[in-house]
Coordinates of C-alpha atoms and ligand atoms in Angstrom, one line a residue:
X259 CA 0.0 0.0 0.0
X260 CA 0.9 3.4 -0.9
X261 CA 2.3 5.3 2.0
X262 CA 1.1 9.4 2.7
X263 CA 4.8 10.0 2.0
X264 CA 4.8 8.6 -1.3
X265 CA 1.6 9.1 -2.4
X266 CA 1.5 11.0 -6.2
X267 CA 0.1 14.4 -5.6
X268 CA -3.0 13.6 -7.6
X269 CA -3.6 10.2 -5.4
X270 CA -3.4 12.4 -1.7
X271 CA -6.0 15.0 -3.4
X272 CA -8.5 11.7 -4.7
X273 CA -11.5 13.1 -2.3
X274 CA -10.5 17.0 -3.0
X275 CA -11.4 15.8 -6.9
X276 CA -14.1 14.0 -6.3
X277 CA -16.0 17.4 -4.5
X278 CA -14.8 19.1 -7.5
X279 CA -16.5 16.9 -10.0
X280 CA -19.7 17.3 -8.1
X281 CA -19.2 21.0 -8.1
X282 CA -19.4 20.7 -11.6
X283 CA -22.2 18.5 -12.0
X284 CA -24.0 20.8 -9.3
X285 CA -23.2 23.5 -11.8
X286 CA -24.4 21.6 -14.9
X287 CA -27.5 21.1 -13.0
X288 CA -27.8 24.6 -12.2
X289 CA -27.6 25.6 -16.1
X290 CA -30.1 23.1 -16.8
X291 CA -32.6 24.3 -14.3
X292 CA -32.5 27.9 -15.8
X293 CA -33.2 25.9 -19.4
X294 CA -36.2 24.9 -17.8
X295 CA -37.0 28.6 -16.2
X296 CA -35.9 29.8 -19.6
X297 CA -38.8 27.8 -21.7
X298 CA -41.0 28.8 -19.1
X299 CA -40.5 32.4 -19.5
X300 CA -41.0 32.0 -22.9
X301 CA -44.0 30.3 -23.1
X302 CA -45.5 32.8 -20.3
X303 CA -44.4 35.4 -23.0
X304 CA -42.3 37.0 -19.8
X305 CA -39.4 37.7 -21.5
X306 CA -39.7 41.3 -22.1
X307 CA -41.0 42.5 -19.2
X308 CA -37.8 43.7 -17.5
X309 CA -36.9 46.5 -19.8
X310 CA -33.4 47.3 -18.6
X311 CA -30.4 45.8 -18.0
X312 CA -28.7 46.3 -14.2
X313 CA -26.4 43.1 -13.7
X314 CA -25.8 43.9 -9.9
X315 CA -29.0 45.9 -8.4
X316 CA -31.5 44.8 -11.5
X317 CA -31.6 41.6 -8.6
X318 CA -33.5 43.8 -6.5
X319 CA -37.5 43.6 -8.2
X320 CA -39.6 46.4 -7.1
X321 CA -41.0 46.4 -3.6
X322 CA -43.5 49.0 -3.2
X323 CA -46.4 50.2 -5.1
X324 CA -44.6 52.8 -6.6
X325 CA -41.6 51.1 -8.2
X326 CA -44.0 48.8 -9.7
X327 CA -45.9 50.9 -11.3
X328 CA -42.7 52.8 -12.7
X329 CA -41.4 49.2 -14.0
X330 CA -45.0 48.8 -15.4
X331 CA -44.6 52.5 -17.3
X332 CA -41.4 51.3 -18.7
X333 CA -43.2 48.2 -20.0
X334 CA -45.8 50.0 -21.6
X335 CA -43.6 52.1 -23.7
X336 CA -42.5 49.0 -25.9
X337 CA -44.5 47.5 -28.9
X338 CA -45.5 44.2 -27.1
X339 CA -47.5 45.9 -24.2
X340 CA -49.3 49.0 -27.4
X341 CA -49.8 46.1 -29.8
X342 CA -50.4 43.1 -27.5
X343 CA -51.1 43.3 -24.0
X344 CA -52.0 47.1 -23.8
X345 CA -55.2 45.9 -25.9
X346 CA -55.9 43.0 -24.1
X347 CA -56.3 44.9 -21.2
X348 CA -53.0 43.8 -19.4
X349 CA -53.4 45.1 -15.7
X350 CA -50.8 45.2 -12.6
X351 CA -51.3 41.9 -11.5
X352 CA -50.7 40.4 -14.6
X353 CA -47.6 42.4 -15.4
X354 CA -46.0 41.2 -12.2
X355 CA -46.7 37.8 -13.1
X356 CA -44.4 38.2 -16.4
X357 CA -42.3 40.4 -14.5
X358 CA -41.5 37.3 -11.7
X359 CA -40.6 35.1 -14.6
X360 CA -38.1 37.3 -16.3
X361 CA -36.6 38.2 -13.1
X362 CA -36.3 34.6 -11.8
X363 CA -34.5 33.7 -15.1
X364 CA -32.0 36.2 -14.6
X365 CA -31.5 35.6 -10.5
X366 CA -30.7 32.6 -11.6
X367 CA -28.5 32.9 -13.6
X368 CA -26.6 35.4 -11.0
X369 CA -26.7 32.5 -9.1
X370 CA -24.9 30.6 -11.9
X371 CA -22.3 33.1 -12.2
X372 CA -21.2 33.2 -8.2
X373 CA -21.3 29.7 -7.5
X374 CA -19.2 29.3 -10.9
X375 CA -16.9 32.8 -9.9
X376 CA -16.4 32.6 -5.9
X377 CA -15.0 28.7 -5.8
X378 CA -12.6 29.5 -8.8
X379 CA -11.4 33.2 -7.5
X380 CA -10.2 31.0 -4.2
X381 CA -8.7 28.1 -6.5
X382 CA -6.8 30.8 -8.5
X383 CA -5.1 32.4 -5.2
X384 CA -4.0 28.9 -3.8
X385 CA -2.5 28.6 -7.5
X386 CA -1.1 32.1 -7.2
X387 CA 0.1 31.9 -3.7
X388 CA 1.5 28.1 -4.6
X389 CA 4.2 29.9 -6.3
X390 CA 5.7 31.8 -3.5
X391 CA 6.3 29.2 -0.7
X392 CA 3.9 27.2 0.9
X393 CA 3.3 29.1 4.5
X394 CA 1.3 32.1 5.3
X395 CA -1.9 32.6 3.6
X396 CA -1.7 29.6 1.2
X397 CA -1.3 27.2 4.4
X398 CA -4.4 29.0 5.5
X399 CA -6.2 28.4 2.3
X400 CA -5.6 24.9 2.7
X401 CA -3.0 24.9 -0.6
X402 CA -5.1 22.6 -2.7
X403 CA -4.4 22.6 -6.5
X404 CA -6.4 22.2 -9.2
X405 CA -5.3 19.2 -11.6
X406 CA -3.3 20.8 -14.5
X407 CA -5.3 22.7 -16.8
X408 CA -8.5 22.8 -15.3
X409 CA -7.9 26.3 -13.6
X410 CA -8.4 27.7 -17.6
X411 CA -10.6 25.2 -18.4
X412 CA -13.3 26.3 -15.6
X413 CA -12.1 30.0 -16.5
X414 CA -13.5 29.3 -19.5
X415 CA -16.8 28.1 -18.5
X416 CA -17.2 31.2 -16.4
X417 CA -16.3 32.6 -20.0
X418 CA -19.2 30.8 -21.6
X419 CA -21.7 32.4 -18.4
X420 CA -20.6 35.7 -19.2
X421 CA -21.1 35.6 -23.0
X422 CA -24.5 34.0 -22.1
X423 CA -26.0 37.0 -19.8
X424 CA -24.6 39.4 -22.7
X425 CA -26.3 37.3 -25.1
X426 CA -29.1 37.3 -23.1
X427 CA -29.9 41.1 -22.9
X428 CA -28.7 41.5 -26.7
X429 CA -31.7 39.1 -27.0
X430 CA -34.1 41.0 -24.8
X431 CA -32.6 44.4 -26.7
X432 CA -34.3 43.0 -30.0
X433 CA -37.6 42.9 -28.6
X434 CA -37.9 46.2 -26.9
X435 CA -38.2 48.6 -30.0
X436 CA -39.2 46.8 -33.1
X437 CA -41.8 44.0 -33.4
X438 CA -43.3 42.2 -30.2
X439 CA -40.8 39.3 -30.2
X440 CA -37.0 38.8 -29.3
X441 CA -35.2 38.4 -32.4
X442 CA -35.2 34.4 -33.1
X443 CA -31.6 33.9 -34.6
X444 CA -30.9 35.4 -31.3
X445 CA -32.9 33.5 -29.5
X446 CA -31.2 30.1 -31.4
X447 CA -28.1 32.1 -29.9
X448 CA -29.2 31.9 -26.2
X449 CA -30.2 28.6 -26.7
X450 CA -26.9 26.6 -28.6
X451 CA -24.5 28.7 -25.5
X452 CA -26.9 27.3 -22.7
X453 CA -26.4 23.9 -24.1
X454 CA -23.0 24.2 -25.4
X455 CA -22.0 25.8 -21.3
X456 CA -24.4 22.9 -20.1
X457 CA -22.2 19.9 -21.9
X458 CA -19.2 21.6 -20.9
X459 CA -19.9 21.7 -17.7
X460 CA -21.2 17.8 -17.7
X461 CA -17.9 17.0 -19.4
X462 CA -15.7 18.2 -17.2
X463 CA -17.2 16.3 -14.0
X464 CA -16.5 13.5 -15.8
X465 CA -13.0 13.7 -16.6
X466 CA -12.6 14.5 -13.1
X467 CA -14.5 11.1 -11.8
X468 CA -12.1 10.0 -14.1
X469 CA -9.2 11.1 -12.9
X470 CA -11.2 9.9 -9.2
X471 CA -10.7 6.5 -10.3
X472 CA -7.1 6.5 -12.4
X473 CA -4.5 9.2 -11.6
X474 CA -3.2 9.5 -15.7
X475 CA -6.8 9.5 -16.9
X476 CA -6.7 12.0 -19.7
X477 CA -9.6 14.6 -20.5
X478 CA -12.4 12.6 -22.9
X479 CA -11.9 14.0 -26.6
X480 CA -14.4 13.9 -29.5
X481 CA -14.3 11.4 -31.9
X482 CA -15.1 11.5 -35.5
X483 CA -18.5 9.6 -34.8
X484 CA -19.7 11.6 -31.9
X485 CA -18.8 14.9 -34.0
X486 CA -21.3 13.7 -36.9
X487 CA -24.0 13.1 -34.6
X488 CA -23.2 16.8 -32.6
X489 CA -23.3 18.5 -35.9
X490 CA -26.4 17.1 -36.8
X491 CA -28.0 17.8 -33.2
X492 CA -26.7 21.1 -33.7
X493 CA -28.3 21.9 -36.6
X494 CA -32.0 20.2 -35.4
X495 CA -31.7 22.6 -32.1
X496 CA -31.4 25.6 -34.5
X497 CA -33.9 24.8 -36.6
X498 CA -36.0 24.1 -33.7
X499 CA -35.0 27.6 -32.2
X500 CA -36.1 29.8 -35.2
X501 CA -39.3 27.3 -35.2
X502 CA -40.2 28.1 -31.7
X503 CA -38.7 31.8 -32.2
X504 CA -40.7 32.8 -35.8
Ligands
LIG143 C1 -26.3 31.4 -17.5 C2 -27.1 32.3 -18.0 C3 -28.3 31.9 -18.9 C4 -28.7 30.8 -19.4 C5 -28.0 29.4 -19.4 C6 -29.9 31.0 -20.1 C7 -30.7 30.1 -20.9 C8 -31.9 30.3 -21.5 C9 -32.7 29.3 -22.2 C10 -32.2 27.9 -22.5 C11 -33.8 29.9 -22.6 C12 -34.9 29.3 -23.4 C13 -34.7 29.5 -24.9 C14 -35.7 28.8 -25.8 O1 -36.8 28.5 -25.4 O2 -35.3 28.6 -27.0 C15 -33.8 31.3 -22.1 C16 -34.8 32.2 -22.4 C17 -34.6 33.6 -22.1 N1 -33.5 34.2 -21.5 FE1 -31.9 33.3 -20.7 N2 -30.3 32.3 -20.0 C18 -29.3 32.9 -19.2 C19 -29.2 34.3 -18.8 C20 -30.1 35.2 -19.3 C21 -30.0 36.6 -19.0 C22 -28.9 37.3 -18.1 C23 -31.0 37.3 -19.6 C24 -31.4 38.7 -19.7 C25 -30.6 39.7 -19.5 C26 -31.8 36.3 -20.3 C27 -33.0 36.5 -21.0 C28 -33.8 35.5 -21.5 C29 -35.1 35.8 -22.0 C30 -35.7 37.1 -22.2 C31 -35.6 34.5 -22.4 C32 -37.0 34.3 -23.1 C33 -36.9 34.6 -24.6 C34 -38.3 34.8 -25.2 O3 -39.0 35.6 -24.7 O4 -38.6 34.2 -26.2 N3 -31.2 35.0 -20.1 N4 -32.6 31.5 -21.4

């Protein structure tokens, strides 16, 4: 039996790994929970009742009578409250129901963004602080190190969260001026990044379980099959997304 002394560093950190590949299944789960809050909001036709676009207080939804109704005036300047709801006699009560969808779609994804951002800020100092001695604050932190390359590879998920949210208000943008919809190549957009930050997310747990279970396991690549089948998915949830979008 291996002895603590001699254990490879990837070996001693076996249980460290394993809580990271749940971390990233809990974030896969995460993203696929705001694909189902997502379809919900558009299927509540929601998604356009939150007219502006305040990453940091927009978390904050109005909480008195009066900020409502101001959120409400805002809504009633674009073309899907004068040509759609406006008409249909769309009161207060209803526009906070739209409004709670919208707003619960992009809490969420908030969410998404810290439990992705916090865990990986304190990864990168232990990496940071690894390469000036191991006392001090590092020994504090605990030192653990991520396996090589994953510190860039989960950068770039948090990469793929970011360009999501942008894309998600560039969507939003397209709906608040012209027509009463959200613009549905955009929409396809939002859709193929959600899944695309989804399956990179799922992907990387499982190299790590991987690497749980065999110390030189080496990251899963696509092969020549599984590409064909990805292109062809690819192309059926586009056409899907302009169906749903048009
Ligand atoms: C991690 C971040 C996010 C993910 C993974 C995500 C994912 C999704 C998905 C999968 C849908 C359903 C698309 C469809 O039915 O084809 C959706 C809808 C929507 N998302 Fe997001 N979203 C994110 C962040 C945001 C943000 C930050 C905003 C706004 C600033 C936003 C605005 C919307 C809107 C307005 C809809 C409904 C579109 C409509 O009315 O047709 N999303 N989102």
């Amino acid at each position: 039996m291996e002895s603590a002394s001699t254990a490879s560093p990837a070996s001693a950190q076996k249980p460290e790994i394993r809580t990271l590949a749940l971390w990233m299944l809990g974030m896969a789960t995460m993203v696929f929970v705001i694909v189902v809050i997502g379809g919900i909001t558009r299927l509540t036709e929601s998604g356009l009742s939150i007219t502006e676009w305040k990453p940091i207080t927009g978390a904050i939804p109005p909480l008195n009578e009066a900020d409502w109704v101001a959120a409400f005036e805002k809504y009633k300047r674009i073309p899907e409250y004068t040509e759609i709801n406006g008409p249909a006699g769309m009161t207060l009560a209803g526009f906070k129901t739209i409004y709670f969808w919208e707003w619960a779609h992009r809490l969420w994804a908030r969410l998404i963004g810290y439990a992705l951002l916090l865990p990986w800020l304190w990864f990168a100092t232990c990496a940071l602080l690894g390469k000036s001695g191991n006392g001090g604050l590092r020994g504090w932190l605990g030192g653990f190190r991520l396996p090589p390359g994953y510190l860039l590879r989960i950068f770039a998920l948090g990469m793929l969260v970011a360009l999501q949210a942008t894309i998600g208000w560039w969507m939003v943008s397209s709906g608040l001026l012209v027509g009463t919809d959200v613009s549905h190549f955009r929409l396809a957009t939002h859709l193929l990044v959600a899944l695309l930050t989804m399956a990179g997310m799922l992907w990387t747990a499982l190299d790590l379980f991987a690497l749980t279970k065999n110390n030189n396991a080496r990251p899963a690549r696509l092969t020549g099959y599984s590409l064909a089948i990805l292109s062809v998915l690819v192309i059926q949830l586009l056409l899907g997304a302009w169906v749903a979008g048009l």
